[in-house]
Short mmCIF file of C-alpha atoms and ligand atoms in Angstrom, two decimals:
data_model
loop_
_atom_site.label_atom_id
_atom_site.label_comp_id
_atom_site.label_asym_id
_atom_site.label_seq_id
_atom_site.Cartn_x
_atom_site.Cartn_y
_atom_site.Cartn_z
CA MET A 8 83.85 54.69 94.59
CA ASP A 9 86.75 52.44 95.45
CA THR A 10 89.19 55.26 94.92
CA ILE A 11 87.23 57.47 97.23
CA ASN A 12 87.15 54.88 100.01
CA LYS A 13 90.82 54.19 99.63
CA ASN A 14 91.57 57.88 99.81
CA GLU A 15 89.28 58.40 102.78
CA GLU A 16 91.37 55.80 104.60
CA LYS A 17 94.60 57.48 103.66
CA ARG A 18 93.26 60.82 104.73
CA GLY A 19 93.13 59.38 108.23
CA SER A 20 96.94 59.43 108.23
CA GLY A 21 96.79 63.21 107.97
CA ILE A 22 99.14 64.18 105.17
CA GLN A 23 97.55 64.77 101.78
CA ARG A 24 99.32 63.69 98.61
CA ALA A 25 98.76 65.89 95.63
CA ILE A 26 99.26 65.91 91.88
CA LEU A 27 100.01 69.38 90.52
CA VAL A 28 98.47 70.29 87.19
CA GLY A 29 99.24 73.16 84.84
CA ILE A 30 98.47 74.14 81.30
CA GLU A 31 101.23 75.60 79.20
CA LEU A 32 99.61 78.20 76.99
CA SER A 33 102.06 80.65 75.47
CA GLU A 34 104.62 81.27 78.21
CA SER A 35 106.70 78.71 80.04
CA ILE A 36 104.96 77.36 83.07
CA SER A 37 107.87 75.70 84.85
CA TYR A 38 108.41 78.63 87.19
CA TYR A 39 104.76 78.69 88.25
CA MET A 40 104.77 74.93 88.82
CA GLU A 41 107.84 75.19 91.00
CA GLU A 42 106.15 77.89 93.00
CA LEU A 43 102.94 75.86 93.22
CA ALA A 44 104.99 73.03 94.73
CA GLY A 45 106.39 75.52 97.26
CA LEU A 46 102.89 76.65 98.13
CA ALA A 47 101.72 73.05 98.54
CA GLN A 48 104.65 72.40 100.83
CA ALA A 49 103.83 75.51 102.84
CA ALA A 50 100.35 74.05 103.32
CA GLY A 51 101.77 70.74 104.57
CA ILE A 52 100.88 68.80 101.43
CA GLU A 53 103.15 66.18 99.91
CA VAL A 54 103.67 66.56 96.17
CA ALA A 55 103.20 63.13 94.53
CA GLY A 56 103.44 64.09 90.88
CA GLU A 57 103.00 66.71 88.21
CA LEU A 58 101.08 66.87 84.96
CA ILE A 59 101.45 69.56 82.33
CA GLN A 60 99.39 69.90 79.21
CA ASN A 61 100.38 71.95 76.20
CA ARG A 62 97.32 73.51 74.62
CA ASP A 63 96.35 76.74 73.02
CA ARG A 64 92.91 76.96 74.62
CA LEU A 65 91.22 75.80 77.82
CA ASP A 66 88.31 73.40 78.04
CA SER A 67 85.41 75.23 79.66
CA ALA A 68 83.94 72.07 81.23
CA THR A 69 86.97 70.31 82.66
CA TYR A 70 89.80 72.76 81.96
CA LEU A 71 91.99 69.89 80.71
CA GLY A 72 91.22 68.01 77.51
CA SER A 73 89.36 64.74 77.86
CA GLY A 74 92.31 62.41 77.19
CA LYS A 75 94.48 64.35 79.61
CA THR A 76 91.78 64.15 82.28
CA ASP A 77 91.81 60.34 81.97
CA GLU A 78 95.59 60.38 82.18
CA LEU A 79 95.32 62.47 85.34
CA ALA A 80 92.83 60.03 86.89
CA GLN A 81 95.27 57.19 86.24
CA LEU A 82 98.17 59.18 87.68
CA CYS A 83 96.17 59.85 90.85
CA MET A 84 95.61 56.12 91.28
CA ASP A 85 99.21 55.19 90.50
CA MET A 86 100.62 57.75 92.86
CA GLU A 87 97.94 57.19 95.50
CA ALA A 88 97.13 60.87 95.44
CA ASP A 89 94.04 62.16 97.20
CA LEU A 90 94.22 65.71 95.96
CA VAL A 91 94.75 67.51 92.67
CA ILE A 92 95.93 71.12 92.62
CA PHE A 93 95.48 73.20 89.48
CA ASN A 94 97.78 76.12 88.84
CA ASP A 95 94.98 78.33 87.52
CA GLU A 96 91.73 79.42 89.05
CA LEU A 97 88.86 77.06 88.19
CA SER A 98 85.14 77.75 87.96
CA GLY A 99 82.64 75.95 90.19
CA MET A 100 81.56 73.85 87.29
CA GLN A 101 85.11 72.84 86.39
CA LEU A 102 85.81 71.89 90.00
CA ARG A 103 82.68 69.77 90.16
CA ASN A 104 83.22 68.08 86.80
CA LEU A 105 86.82 67.31 87.58
CA GLU A 106 86.00 65.83 90.97
CA ASP A 107 83.38 63.63 89.35
CA ARG A 108 85.84 62.43 86.74
CA LEU A 109 88.82 62.00 89.04
CA GLY A 110 87.19 60.77 92.22
CA VAL A 111 89.52 62.88 94.38
CA LYS A 112 89.34 66.36 95.78
CA VAL A 113 90.27 69.13 93.37
CA ILE A 114 91.45 72.58 94.36
CA ASP A 115 93.18 75.45 92.59
CA ARG A 116 96.05 77.80 93.36
CA THR A 117 93.71 80.38 94.85
CA ILE A 118 92.17 77.98 97.39
CA LEU A 119 95.63 76.79 98.29
CA ILE A 120 96.87 80.31 98.99
CA LEU A 121 93.69 81.21 100.85
CA ASP A 122 94.12 78.10 102.95
CA ILE A 123 97.69 78.95 103.87
CA PHE A 124 96.54 82.41 104.84
CA ALA A 125 93.65 80.94 106.87
CA ALA A 126 96.03 78.71 108.79
CA ARG A 127 98.56 81.49 109.41
CA ALA A 128 96.38 84.50 110.21
CA THR A 129 96.71 85.41 113.85
CA SER A 130 95.24 88.87 114.33
CA LYS A 131 91.48 89.35 114.38
CA GLU A 132 91.72 91.63 111.35
CA GLY A 133 93.88 89.15 109.44
CA LYS A 134 91.41 86.35 110.12
CA LEU A 135 88.49 88.48 108.98
CA GLN A 136 90.31 89.47 105.80
CA VAL A 137 91.02 85.85 104.92
CA GLU A 138 87.48 84.80 105.70
CA LEU A 139 86.15 87.55 103.46
CA ALA A 140 88.45 86.46 100.64
CA GLN A 141 87.33 82.84 101.06
CA LEU A 142 83.67 83.80 100.93
CA GLN A 143 84.29 85.98 97.88
CA TYR A 144 85.94 83.06 96.16
CA ARG A 145 83.21 80.63 97.12
CA LEU A 146 80.19 82.75 96.35
CA PRO A 147 80.19 82.17 92.58
CA ARG A 148 81.19 78.53 93.10
CA LEU A 149 78.64 77.44 95.68
CA THR A 150 77.31 74.49 93.73
CA GLY A 151 80.75 73.14 92.97
CA PHE A 152 81.80 73.39 96.56
CA GLY A 153 78.56 72.03 97.99
CA ASN A 154 79.06 68.89 95.99
CA ALA A 155 82.70 68.54 96.90
CA LEU A 156 82.11 68.99 100.56
CA SER A 157 79.19 66.65 100.90
CA ARG A 158 81.30 63.88 99.42
CA LEU A 159 84.76 64.44 100.76
CA GLY A 160 85.80 65.30 104.28
CA GLY A 161 88.08 67.98 105.64
CA GLY A 162 91.59 68.83 104.54
CA ILE A 163 92.97 71.58 102.42
CA GLY A 164 90.51 74.12 101.10
CA THR A 165 87.85 73.46 103.67
CA ARG A 166 89.26 75.45 106.54
CA GLY A 167 87.83 78.83 107.35
CA PRO A 168 84.19 79.65 107.08
CA GLY A 169 83.33 75.99 107.66
CA GLU A 170 81.14 73.45 105.97
CA LYS A 171 77.87 74.63 107.38
CA GLN A 172 78.41 78.09 106.01
CA LEU A 173 78.85 76.73 102.51
CA GLU A 174 75.62 74.79 102.57
CA THR A 175 73.64 77.89 103.28
CA ASP A 176 72.34 79.99 100.43
CA ARG A 177 73.93 82.85 98.66
CA ARG A 178 72.04 85.41 100.64
CA HIS A 179 73.39 84.10 103.88
CA ILE A 180 76.94 84.30 102.56
CA LYS A 181 76.37 87.80 101.29
CA ARG A 182 75.02 88.83 104.66
CA LYS A 183 78.06 87.30 106.34
CA MET A 184 80.34 89.18 103.94
CA GLN A 185 78.59 92.40 104.80
CA GLU A 186 79.07 91.71 108.48
CA ILE A 187 82.78 91.06 107.99
CA ARG A 188 83.17 94.21 105.93
CA ARG A 189 81.57 96.19 108.74
CA GLU A 190 83.89 94.66 111.32
CA LEU A 191 86.85 95.34 109.07
CA GLU A 192 85.76 98.91 108.69
CA GLU A 193 85.83 99.29 112.47
CA ALA A 194 89.28 97.77 112.62
CA GLY A 195 90.24 100.13 109.78
CA ASN A 196 89.03 103.10 111.80
CA ASN A 197 91.19 102.05 114.72
CA ARG A 198 94.11 101.76 112.38
CA LYS A 199 93.35 105.22 111.01
CA ILE A 200 93.46 106.68 114.50
CA LYS A 201 96.78 105.01 115.17
CA ARG A 202 98.08 106.17 111.81
CA SER A 203 97.08 109.76 112.40
CA GLN A 204 98.79 109.59 115.78
CA ARG A 205 101.92 108.40 114.04
CA GLU A 206 101.61 111.02 111.34
CA LYS A 207 101.11 113.68 113.94
CA SER A 208 104.24 112.56 115.69
CA GLY A 209 106.04 113.75 112.57
CA ILE A 210 108.13 110.60 112.57
CA PRO A 211 108.66 109.46 108.99
CA MET A 212 107.69 105.95 107.91
CA ALA A 213 109.41 103.40 105.69
CA ALA A 214 107.71 100.17 104.58
CA LEU A 215 109.47 96.91 103.73
CA VAL A 216 107.77 95.38 100.69
CA GLY A 217 108.64 92.51 98.38
CA TYR A 218 108.16 88.94 97.37
CA THR A 219 107.47 86.38 100.06
CA ASN A 220 110.62 84.91 101.65
CA SER A 221 112.85 87.72 100.34
CA GLY A 222 113.96 88.70 103.85
CA LYS A 223 111.76 91.64 104.82
CA SER A 224 111.27 90.46 108.38
CA ALA A 225 114.97 89.59 108.63
CA ILE A 226 115.85 93.18 107.67
CA MET A 227 113.39 94.50 110.23
CA ASN A 228 115.13 92.29 112.82
CA ARG A 229 118.56 93.50 111.73
CA PHE A 230 117.48 97.09 112.44
CA LEU A 231 116.02 96.05 115.79
CA LYS A 232 119.18 94.19 116.73
CA ASP A 233 121.39 97.13 115.83
CA SER A 234 119.26 99.44 117.93
CA PHE A 235 119.27 97.00 120.88
CA LYS A 236 115.60 96.17 120.62
CA GLU A 237 115.91 92.47 119.92
CA GLU A 238 113.00 91.74 122.22
CA LYS A 239 110.78 93.44 119.65
CA ALA A 240 111.86 91.06 116.86
CA VAL A 241 109.27 89.86 114.34
CA ASP A 242 108.90 86.29 113.01
CA GLU A 243 111.31 85.42 110.23
CA LYS A 244 111.07 81.97 108.69
CA ASP A 245 112.13 80.08 105.61
CA MET A 246 108.62 79.60 104.33
CA LEU A 247 106.15 81.34 102.08
CA PHE A 248 103.90 83.86 103.78
CA ALA A 249 105.58 83.84 107.17
CA THR A 250 104.29 87.36 107.78
CA LEU A 251 100.61 88.12 107.37
CA ASP A 252 100.05 91.06 109.66
CA THR A 253 101.86 94.34 109.28
CA SER A 254 104.03 95.30 112.25
CA HIS A 255 105.38 98.73 113.07
CA ARG A 256 108.58 99.30 114.99
CA SER A 257 110.22 102.53 115.87
CA ILE A 258 113.89 102.60 114.88
CA LYS A 259 116.30 105.15 116.30
CA LEU A 260 119.24 105.63 113.96
CA ASP A 261 120.93 108.18 116.19
CA THR A 262 119.87 110.94 118.55
CA ASN A 263 118.37 113.06 115.78
CA HIS A 264 116.93 110.48 113.45
CA GLU A 265 114.10 108.18 114.32
CA PHE A 266 111.68 106.53 111.92
CA ILE A 267 108.97 103.90 111.87
CA LEU A 268 109.71 100.73 109.95
CA ILE A 269 106.76 98.68 108.70
CA ASP A 270 107.00 94.96 107.90
CA THR A 271 104.31 93.77 105.47
CA VAL A 272 102.82 90.64 103.96
CA GLY A 273 104.85 89.19 101.08
CA PHE A 274 103.65 88.96 97.52
CA VAL A 275 103.51 85.96 95.21
CA SER A 276 102.73 85.58 91.51
CA ASN A 277 99.02 85.40 90.71
CA LEU A 278 98.11 86.54 94.18
CA PRO A 279 94.37 85.90 94.22
CA HIS A 280 92.42 89.04 93.49
CA THR A 281 89.99 88.33 96.29
CA LEU A 282 92.94 88.32 98.62
CA ILE A 283 94.47 91.54 97.31
CA LYS A 284 91.08 93.15 97.77
CA ALA A 285 90.64 91.77 101.26
CA PHE A 286 94.17 92.75 102.26
CA MET A 287 93.88 96.16 100.62
CA ALA A 288 93.23 97.79 103.98
CA THR A 289 96.38 96.30 105.50
CA LEU A 290 98.41 97.08 102.43
CA GLU A 291 97.03 100.61 102.50
CA GLU A 292 99.62 101.21 105.19
CA VAL A 293 102.18 101.04 102.42
CA ASN A 294 100.50 104.02 100.81
CA TYR A 295 101.10 106.13 103.87
CA ALA A 296 104.76 105.33 104.05
CA ASP A 297 107.20 108.04 103.01
CA LEU A 298 109.57 105.49 101.57
CA LEU A 299 109.41 101.92 100.28
CA LEU A 300 112.22 99.46 100.90
CA HIS A 301 111.71 96.94 98.12
CA VAL A 302 113.46 93.74 99.22
CA VAL A 303 114.60 91.22 96.61
CA ASP A 304 116.16 87.80 97.27
CA ALA A 305 119.30 88.15 95.13
CA SER A 306 120.23 84.51 95.72
CA TYR A 307 117.20 83.49 93.71
CA GLU A 308 118.15 83.27 90.05
CA ASP A 309 114.89 84.51 88.57
CA ASN A 310 114.60 87.46 90.93
CA ASP A 311 113.67 89.81 88.08
CA PHE A 312 110.38 88.01 87.96
CA HIS A 313 109.81 88.61 91.68
CA THR A 314 110.59 92.29 91.21
CA MET A 315 108.11 92.50 88.37
CA VAL A 316 105.33 90.86 90.40
CA THR A 317 106.01 93.11 93.39
CA ASP A 318 105.96 96.23 91.21
CA GLN A 319 102.70 95.10 89.71
CA VAL A 320 101.02 94.61 93.11
CA LEU A 321 102.40 97.97 94.26
CA ARG A 322 100.81 99.62 91.25
CA GLU A 323 97.56 97.82 91.97
CA ILE A 324 97.39 99.21 95.48
CA GLY A 325 98.30 102.68 94.25
CA ALA A 326 101.86 102.79 95.58
CA GLY A 327 103.63 102.43 92.24
CA GLU A 328 105.09 105.92 92.22
CA LYS A 329 106.43 105.99 95.76
CA GLU A 330 110.01 106.85 96.54
CA LYS A 331 111.90 103.59 96.76
CA ILE A 332 115.19 101.92 97.66
CA MET A 333 115.87 98.54 96.03
CA ILE A 334 117.53 96.20 98.53
CA TYR A 335 119.14 93.15 96.96
CA ASN A 336 119.26 90.92 100.01
CA LYS A 337 121.02 87.61 100.87
CA MET A 338 124.26 88.78 99.24
CA ASP A 339 126.13 86.51 101.68
CA LEU A 340 124.96 83.62 99.50
CA LEU A 341 126.49 85.10 96.33
CA GLY A 342 130.06 85.00 95.03
CA GLU A 343 131.89 88.26 94.28
CA SER A 344 131.38 87.90 90.56
CA GLU A 345 127.64 87.39 90.95
CA LYS A 346 127.31 90.65 92.83
CA ALA A 347 127.98 92.67 89.72
CA GLY A 348 124.94 93.95 87.96
CA TYR A 349 123.15 95.15 91.06
CA GLU A 350 124.59 98.65 91.02
CA GLY A 351 122.46 101.65 90.35
CA SER A 352 121.02 104.68 92.02
CA ASP A 353 118.81 103.93 95.01
CA THR A 354 120.00 100.33 94.86
CA ILE A 355 121.98 98.45 97.47
CA CYS A 356 123.56 95.01 97.82
CA PHE A 357 122.72 93.85 101.30
CA SER A 358 122.65 90.95 103.70
CA ALA A 359 120.32 90.86 106.66
CA ARG A 360 122.32 87.91 107.92
CA SER A 361 125.81 89.45 107.89
CA GLY A 362 124.77 93.08 108.14
CA GLU A 363 126.87 93.83 105.05
CA ASN A 364 126.36 97.43 103.89
CA MET A 365 124.08 98.30 106.79
CA ASP A 366 125.88 101.64 107.13
CA ILE A 367 125.16 102.48 103.49
CA LEU A 368 121.53 101.48 103.85
CA ILE A 369 121.19 103.70 106.91
CA SER A 370 122.67 106.68 105.13
CA MET A 371 120.38 106.11 102.14
CA ILE A 372 117.35 105.98 104.43
CA LYS A 373 118.52 109.10 106.26
CA GLU A 374 118.93 110.94 103.01
CA LYS A 375 115.49 109.92 101.75
CA LEU A 376 113.55 110.37 104.98
CA PHE A 377 115.28 113.31 106.57
CA GLY A 378 116.98 114.95 103.61
CA GLY A 379 114.55 117.83 103.68
CA ARG A 380 114.17 118.00 107.44
CA ILE A 381 116.10 119.92 109.94
CA LYS A 382 116.16 120.12 113.68
CA ALA A 383 115.31 123.50 115.18
CA THR A 384 115.35 124.80 118.74
CA LEU A 385 112.75 127.51 119.12
CA LEU A 386 111.56 129.98 121.70
CA ILE A 387 107.87 130.72 121.19
CA PRO A 388 106.46 133.67 123.14
CA TYR A 389 103.41 132.86 125.22
CA ASP A 390 101.21 135.13 123.11
CA ARG A 391 101.99 133.09 119.97
CA GLY A 392 99.92 130.04 120.81
CA ASP A 393 99.09 129.85 117.09
CA ILE A 394 102.70 128.98 116.24
CA TYR A 395 102.84 126.47 119.03
CA SER A 396 99.68 124.71 117.88
CA TYR A 397 100.85 124.81 114.24
CA LEU A 398 104.01 122.98 115.25
CA HIS A 399 102.16 120.69 117.60
CA ASP A 400 99.84 119.55 114.79
CA ARG A 401 102.67 118.74 112.43
CA TYR A 402 105.70 117.66 114.32
CA LYS A 403 106.90 115.75 117.28
CA ILE A 404 107.85 118.34 119.84
CA GLU A 405 110.62 117.49 122.24
CA ASN A 406 112.40 118.94 125.23
CA ILE A 407 109.71 121.45 126.11
CA LYS A 408 110.70 123.95 128.78
CA TYR A 409 108.58 126.82 130.02
CA GLY A 410 110.76 129.84 130.66
CA GLU A 411 110.18 133.50 131.44
CA LYS A 412 110.01 134.60 127.81
CA GLY A 413 108.04 131.71 126.42
CA THR A 414 108.09 128.03 125.54
CA CYS A 415 111.40 126.57 124.50
CA LEU A 416 111.18 123.45 122.35
CA GLU A 417 112.86 121.28 119.75
CA ALA A 418 111.35 119.82 116.59
CA LEU A 419 112.50 118.18 113.37
CA MET A 420 110.82 120.28 110.69
CA SER A 421 110.66 121.02 107.00
CA LEU A 422 113.19 123.45 105.61
CA GLU A 423 110.31 125.76 104.72
CA ASP A 424 109.08 125.98 108.31
CA TYR A 425 112.65 126.23 109.55
CA GLN A 426 113.17 129.34 107.43
CA ARG A 427 109.78 130.81 108.20
CA LEU A 428 110.40 130.57 111.92
CA GLU A 429 113.81 132.18 111.72
CA ASN A 430 112.86 134.92 114.23
CA TYR A 431 112.00 132.32 116.86
CA ARG A 432 115.06 130.17 116.48
CA ILE A 433 117.62 130.14 119.24
N1 GTP B 639 121.50 83.66 103.93
C1 GTP B 639 120.61 84.61 104.18
N2 GTP B 639 119.37 84.28 104.55
C2 GTP B 639 118.49 85.27 104.80
C3 GTP B 639 118.84 86.64 104.67
N3 GTP B 639 117.75 87.38 104.95
C4 GTP B 639 116.77 86.52 105.26
N4 GTP B 639 117.20 85.25 105.18
C5 GTP B 639 116.42 84.01 105.43
O1 GTP B 639 115.39 83.91 104.46
C6 GTP B 639 114.21 83.37 105.05
C7 GTP B 639 113.03 84.30 104.83
O2 GTP B 639 113.25 85.47 105.56
P1 GTP B 639 112.04 86.37 106.09
O3 GTP B 639 112.62 87.59 106.68
O4 GTP B 639 111.09 85.58 106.93
O5 GTP B 639 111.31 86.71 104.70
P2 GTP B 639 110.05 87.65 104.45
O6 GTP B 639 110.34 88.49 103.26
O7 GTP B 639 109.68 88.37 105.70
O8 GTP B 639 108.96 86.57 104.06
P3 GTP B 639 107.35 86.64 104.24
O9 GTP B 639 107.05 87.11 105.61
O10 GTP B 639 106.93 85.25 103.99
O11 GTP B 639 106.85 87.56 103.19
C8 GTP B 639 114.52 83.14 106.52
O12 GTP B 639 114.92 81.81 106.69
C9 GTP B 639 115.69 84.08 106.77
O13 GTP B 639 116.52 83.67 107.84
C10 GTP B 639 120.19 86.96 104.27
O14 GTP B 639 120.61 88.09 104.13
N5 GTP B 639 121.02 85.89 104.04
MG1 MG B 640 108.06 88.27 106.84
#
């Protein structure tokens, strides 16, 4: 009880101090622990210590072995920690048992990520998606959470649906989830309308995807800067999950080539499944893109791992087979000798900061997005409304003029249509 009171006092100062805990099963866990520390930092938590246990199986009641749990309790006291963060997802029972044994609040990687998302979401849809993911996580853990919340106050892991919500029964939560799903569906319909408008415009789309903090938003801003649209810049920050909502910007490469660039939410290892599911609708946008720009932070030594995680999430959302350009970003931070090894087809060494190789990136995008498209100027006789509406449905029609012999127009079209309409070309 003493520990709890002491920690309640400290909580008054605002900043939570956490011990990070991981279990090393077969593969090395150091990377995940480093990332967990980054996530904690992103949530405004101070990391006070770390505890790793080597075991070949997990304890179903407390996750850690009994001796290690005692060691953790001591470490919490020594380090004056008021929070313990586990690298893996815990069950409701494990959370409850651990809190009883440790006397401090216990959360896992999933709650931490959900909490960061809850604090960062700005759009109505983003907030709903996070809330849905939180409820999904909490539903099978109601008892564990009820206990935790009645004893310990606010702080990490308690933002979002709110305490009251959690005290209500399962049915109430399920009803709430249904409500959110309905609202999300509506938002999804709006997005569909916008998407079909964009598709109809015939303007191709490219989506920036990749690990969080790799520089997706910075690349978006580089394109905006180069096309004198700096006022449309998106947020770019040195923190995990800076971007949560997708943004679309139209980028004009030159008079004949315009495309829509989409900035998306970043990925992280062990992205909670509830979150992937909740964000599926937003990430669906990626599926409608004609091209993926997979951004990798080349200055990060273990970037192969980031690439692997990103590829895995892309496969999960059904975009694994999409046409792709690999952008190895932040090359300004690398020495000449370190740049070797990034060559390959559809691969580019890049720097959003210096703009290095921007011209090559543009020509790669042009080739991929417009390679099969060609600009035609047509004269459609007035009695061929069918051709006009065919074109109107598929392409963005420009420079329409109504002359004596018919409608004169311009459109960027497929080679097939270009050839088929040979008789109408002028
Ligand atoms: N040195 C250097 N820094 C870069 C470069 N590109 C991006 N950064 C920095 O890296 C950090 C992350 O960049 P963002 O563009 O916000 O990353 P992101 O991929 O959008 O991240 P999330 O939105 O969290 O997924 C920022 O501090 C950028 O200024 C680059 O080419 N060179
Ligand atoms: Mg971003």
